[in-house]
GROMACS .gro file of C-alpha atoms in nm:
model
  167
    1UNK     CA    1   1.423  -0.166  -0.932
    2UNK     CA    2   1.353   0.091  -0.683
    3UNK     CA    3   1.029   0.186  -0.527
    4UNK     CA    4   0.917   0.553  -0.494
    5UNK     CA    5   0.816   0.624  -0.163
    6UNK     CA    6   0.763   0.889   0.088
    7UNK     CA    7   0.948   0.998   0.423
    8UNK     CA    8   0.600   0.898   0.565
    9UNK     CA    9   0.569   0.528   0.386
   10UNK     CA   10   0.955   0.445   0.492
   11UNK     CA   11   0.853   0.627   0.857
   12UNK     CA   12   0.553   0.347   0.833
   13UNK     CA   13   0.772   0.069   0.753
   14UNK     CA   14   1.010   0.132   0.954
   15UNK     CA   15   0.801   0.170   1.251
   16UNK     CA   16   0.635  -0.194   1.146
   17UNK     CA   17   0.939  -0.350   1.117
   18UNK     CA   18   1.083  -0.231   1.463
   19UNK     CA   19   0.731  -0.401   1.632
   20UNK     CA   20   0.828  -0.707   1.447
   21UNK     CA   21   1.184  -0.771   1.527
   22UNK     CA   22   1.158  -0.639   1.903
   23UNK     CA   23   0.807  -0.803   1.984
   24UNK     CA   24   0.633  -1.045   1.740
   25UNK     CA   25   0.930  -1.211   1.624
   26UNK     CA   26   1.075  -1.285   1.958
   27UNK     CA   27   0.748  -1.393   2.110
   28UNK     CA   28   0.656  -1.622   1.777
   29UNK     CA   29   1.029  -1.817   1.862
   30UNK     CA   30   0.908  -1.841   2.197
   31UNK     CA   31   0.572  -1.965   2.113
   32UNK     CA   32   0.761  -2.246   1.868
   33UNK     CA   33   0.932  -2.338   2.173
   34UNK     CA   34   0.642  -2.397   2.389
   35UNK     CA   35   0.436  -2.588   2.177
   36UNK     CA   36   0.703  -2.786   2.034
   37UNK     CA   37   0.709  -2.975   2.379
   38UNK     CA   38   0.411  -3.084   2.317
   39UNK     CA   39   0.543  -3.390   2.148
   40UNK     CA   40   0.421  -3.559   1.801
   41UNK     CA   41   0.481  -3.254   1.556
   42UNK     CA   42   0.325  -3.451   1.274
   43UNK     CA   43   0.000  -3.421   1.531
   44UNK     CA   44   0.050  -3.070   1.669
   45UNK     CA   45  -0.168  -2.799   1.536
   46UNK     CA   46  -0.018  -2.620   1.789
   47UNK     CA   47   0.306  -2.633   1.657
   48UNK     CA   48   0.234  -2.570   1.320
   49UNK     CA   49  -0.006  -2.263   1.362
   50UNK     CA   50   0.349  -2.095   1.560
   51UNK     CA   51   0.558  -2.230   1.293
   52UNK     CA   52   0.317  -2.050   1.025
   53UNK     CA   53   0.340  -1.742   1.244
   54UNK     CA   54   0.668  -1.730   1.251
   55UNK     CA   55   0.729  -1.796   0.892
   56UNK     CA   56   0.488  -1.483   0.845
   57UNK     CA   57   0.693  -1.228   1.098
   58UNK     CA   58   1.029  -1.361   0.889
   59UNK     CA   59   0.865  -1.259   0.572
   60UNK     CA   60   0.730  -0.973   0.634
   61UNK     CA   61   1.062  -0.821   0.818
   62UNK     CA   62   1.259  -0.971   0.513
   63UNK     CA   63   1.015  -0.757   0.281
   64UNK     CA   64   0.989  -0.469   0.479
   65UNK     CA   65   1.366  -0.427   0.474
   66UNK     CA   66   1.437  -0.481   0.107
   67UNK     CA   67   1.146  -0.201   0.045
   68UNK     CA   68   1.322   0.064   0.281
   69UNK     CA   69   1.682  -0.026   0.184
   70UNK     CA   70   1.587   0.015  -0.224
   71UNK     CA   71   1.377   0.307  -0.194
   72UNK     CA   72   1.364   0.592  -0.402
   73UNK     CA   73   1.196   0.866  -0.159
   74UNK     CA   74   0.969   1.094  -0.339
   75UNK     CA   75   0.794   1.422  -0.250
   76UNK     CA   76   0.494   1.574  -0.463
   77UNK     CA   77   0.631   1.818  -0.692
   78UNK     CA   78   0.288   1.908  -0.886
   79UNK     CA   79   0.131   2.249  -0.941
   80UNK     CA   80  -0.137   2.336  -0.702
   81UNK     CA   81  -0.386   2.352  -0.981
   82UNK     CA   82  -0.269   1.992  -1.080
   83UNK     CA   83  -0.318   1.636  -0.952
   84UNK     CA   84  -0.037   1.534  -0.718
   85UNK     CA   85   0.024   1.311  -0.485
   86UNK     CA   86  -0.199   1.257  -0.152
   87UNK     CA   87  -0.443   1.509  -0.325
   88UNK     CA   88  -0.818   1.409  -0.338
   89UNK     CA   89  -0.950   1.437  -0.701
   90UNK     CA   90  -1.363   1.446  -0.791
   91UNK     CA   91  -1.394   1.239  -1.071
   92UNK     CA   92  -1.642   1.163  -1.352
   93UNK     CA   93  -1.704   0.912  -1.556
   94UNK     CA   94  -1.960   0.966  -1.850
   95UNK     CA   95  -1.950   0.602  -1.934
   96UNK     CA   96  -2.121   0.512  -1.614
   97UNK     CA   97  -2.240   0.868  -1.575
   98UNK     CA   98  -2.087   0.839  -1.204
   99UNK     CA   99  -1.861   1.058  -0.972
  100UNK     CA  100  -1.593   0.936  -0.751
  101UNK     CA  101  -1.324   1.083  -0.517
  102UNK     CA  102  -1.000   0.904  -0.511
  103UNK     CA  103  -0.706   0.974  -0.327
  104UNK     CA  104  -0.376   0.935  -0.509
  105UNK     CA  105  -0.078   0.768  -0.280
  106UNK     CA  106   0.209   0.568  -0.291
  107UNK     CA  107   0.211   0.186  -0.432
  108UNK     CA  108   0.243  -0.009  -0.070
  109UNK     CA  109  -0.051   0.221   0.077
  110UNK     CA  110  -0.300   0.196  -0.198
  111UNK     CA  111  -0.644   0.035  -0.100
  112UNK     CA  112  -0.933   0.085  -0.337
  113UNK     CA  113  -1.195  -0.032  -0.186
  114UNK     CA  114  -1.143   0.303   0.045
  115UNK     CA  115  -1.040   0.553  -0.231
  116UNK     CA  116  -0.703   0.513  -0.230
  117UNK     CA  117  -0.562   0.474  -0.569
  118UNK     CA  118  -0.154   0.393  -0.656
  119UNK     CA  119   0.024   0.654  -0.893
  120UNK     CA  120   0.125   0.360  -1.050
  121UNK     CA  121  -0.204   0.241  -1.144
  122UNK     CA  122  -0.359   0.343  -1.479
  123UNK     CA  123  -0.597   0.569  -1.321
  124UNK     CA  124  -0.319   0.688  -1.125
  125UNK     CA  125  -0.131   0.744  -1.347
  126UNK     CA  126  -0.388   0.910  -1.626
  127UNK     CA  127  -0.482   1.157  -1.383
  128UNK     CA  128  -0.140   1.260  -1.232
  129UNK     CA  129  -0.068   1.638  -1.352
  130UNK     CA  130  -0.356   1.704  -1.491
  131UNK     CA  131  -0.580   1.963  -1.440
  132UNK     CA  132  -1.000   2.027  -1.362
  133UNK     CA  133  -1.172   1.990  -1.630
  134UNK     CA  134  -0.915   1.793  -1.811
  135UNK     CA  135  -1.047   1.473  -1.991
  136UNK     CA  136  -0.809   1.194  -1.949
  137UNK     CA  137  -0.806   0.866  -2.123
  138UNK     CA  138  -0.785   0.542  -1.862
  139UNK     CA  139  -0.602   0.266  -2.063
  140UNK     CA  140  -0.700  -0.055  -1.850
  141UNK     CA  141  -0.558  -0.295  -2.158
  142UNK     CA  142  -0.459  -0.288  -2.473
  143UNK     CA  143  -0.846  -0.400  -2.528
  144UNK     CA  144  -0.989  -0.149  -2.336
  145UNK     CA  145  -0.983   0.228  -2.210
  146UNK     CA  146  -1.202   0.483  -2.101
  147UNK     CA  147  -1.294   0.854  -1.999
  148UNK     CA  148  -1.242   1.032  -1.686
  149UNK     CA  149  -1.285   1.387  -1.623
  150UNK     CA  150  -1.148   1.516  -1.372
  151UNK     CA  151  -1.421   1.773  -1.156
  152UNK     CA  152  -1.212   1.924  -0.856
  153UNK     CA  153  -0.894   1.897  -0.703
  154UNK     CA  154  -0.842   1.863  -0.308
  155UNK     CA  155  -0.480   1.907  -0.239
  156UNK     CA  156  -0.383   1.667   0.001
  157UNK     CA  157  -0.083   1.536   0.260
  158UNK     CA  158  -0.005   1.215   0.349
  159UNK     CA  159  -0.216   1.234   0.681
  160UNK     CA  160  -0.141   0.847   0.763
  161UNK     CA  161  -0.511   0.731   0.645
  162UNK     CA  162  -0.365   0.550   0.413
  163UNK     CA  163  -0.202   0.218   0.580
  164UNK     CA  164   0.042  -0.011   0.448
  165UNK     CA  165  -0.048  -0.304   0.232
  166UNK     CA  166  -0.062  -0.644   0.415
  167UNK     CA  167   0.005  -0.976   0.199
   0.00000   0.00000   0.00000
């Protein structure tokens, strides 16, 4: 399975995973090193806190590189009266009788808590394409949905608010 992604999301990645191989990798081996000398590694906190963060830089690198070398690179091909991607949407929600703005982006760069919301999502996706005014249906489960109308459309770019996920 590939993942759709932007120029700007593999630029990210790639720039992340260039600071980990030349720096934070090499230093984390280096701190193993030092503390392993320590002696009793059954004992050493030490030791196992630059293991841990070692293990962590090896990850991340190993992730990092699977995501840019399956990517499907994307670009926002919507109307400019339509929801695309990076574009800033007004949203209401009679249920709650509240307004939002969200941001649409990509899957590794979606954060919630700030507005950012993934294509992939059901909101994300329920909203992509459509239009103001449009009322849009939110499927959360099988067990429940609800309304969203959609109140104004910013368009948007990918103007690198939106960071990449950390695990």
């Amino acid at each position: 399975m590939h993942d759709e992604l932007t120029k700007q999301d593999i630029a990210l990645m790639q720039k992340e995973l260039d600071e980990l191989t030349q720096h934070v990798l090499p230093a984390a081996i280096e701190e193993v090193k030092r503390t392993r000398a320590f002696g009793d590694l059954s004992e050493n906190y030490e030791y196992k806190a630059a293991k841990q963060a070692q293990n962590h830089a090896r990850s991340r690198i190993r992730y990092l590189s699977g995501m840019i070398s399956t990517a499907h690179v994307i670009a926002d091909r919507s109307g400019e009266d339509e929801v695309g991607l990076f574009d800033k949407v007004e949203i209401y929600m009679p249920e709650d009788d509240e307004t939002q703005v969200i941001q649409i982006v990509t899957t590794v760069r979606c954060d919630p808590s700030k507005g950012f919301i993934s294509k992939e999502s059901p909101f994300g996706k329920a909203v992509l394409g459509h239009r103001v005014g449009d009322s849009v249906m939110i499927e959360v489960s099988s067990d429940y949905s609800y309304e969203a109308v959609i109140r104004s459309i910013t368009k948007g770019e990918d103007d690198g608010k939106a960071t990449l996920m950390r695990y």
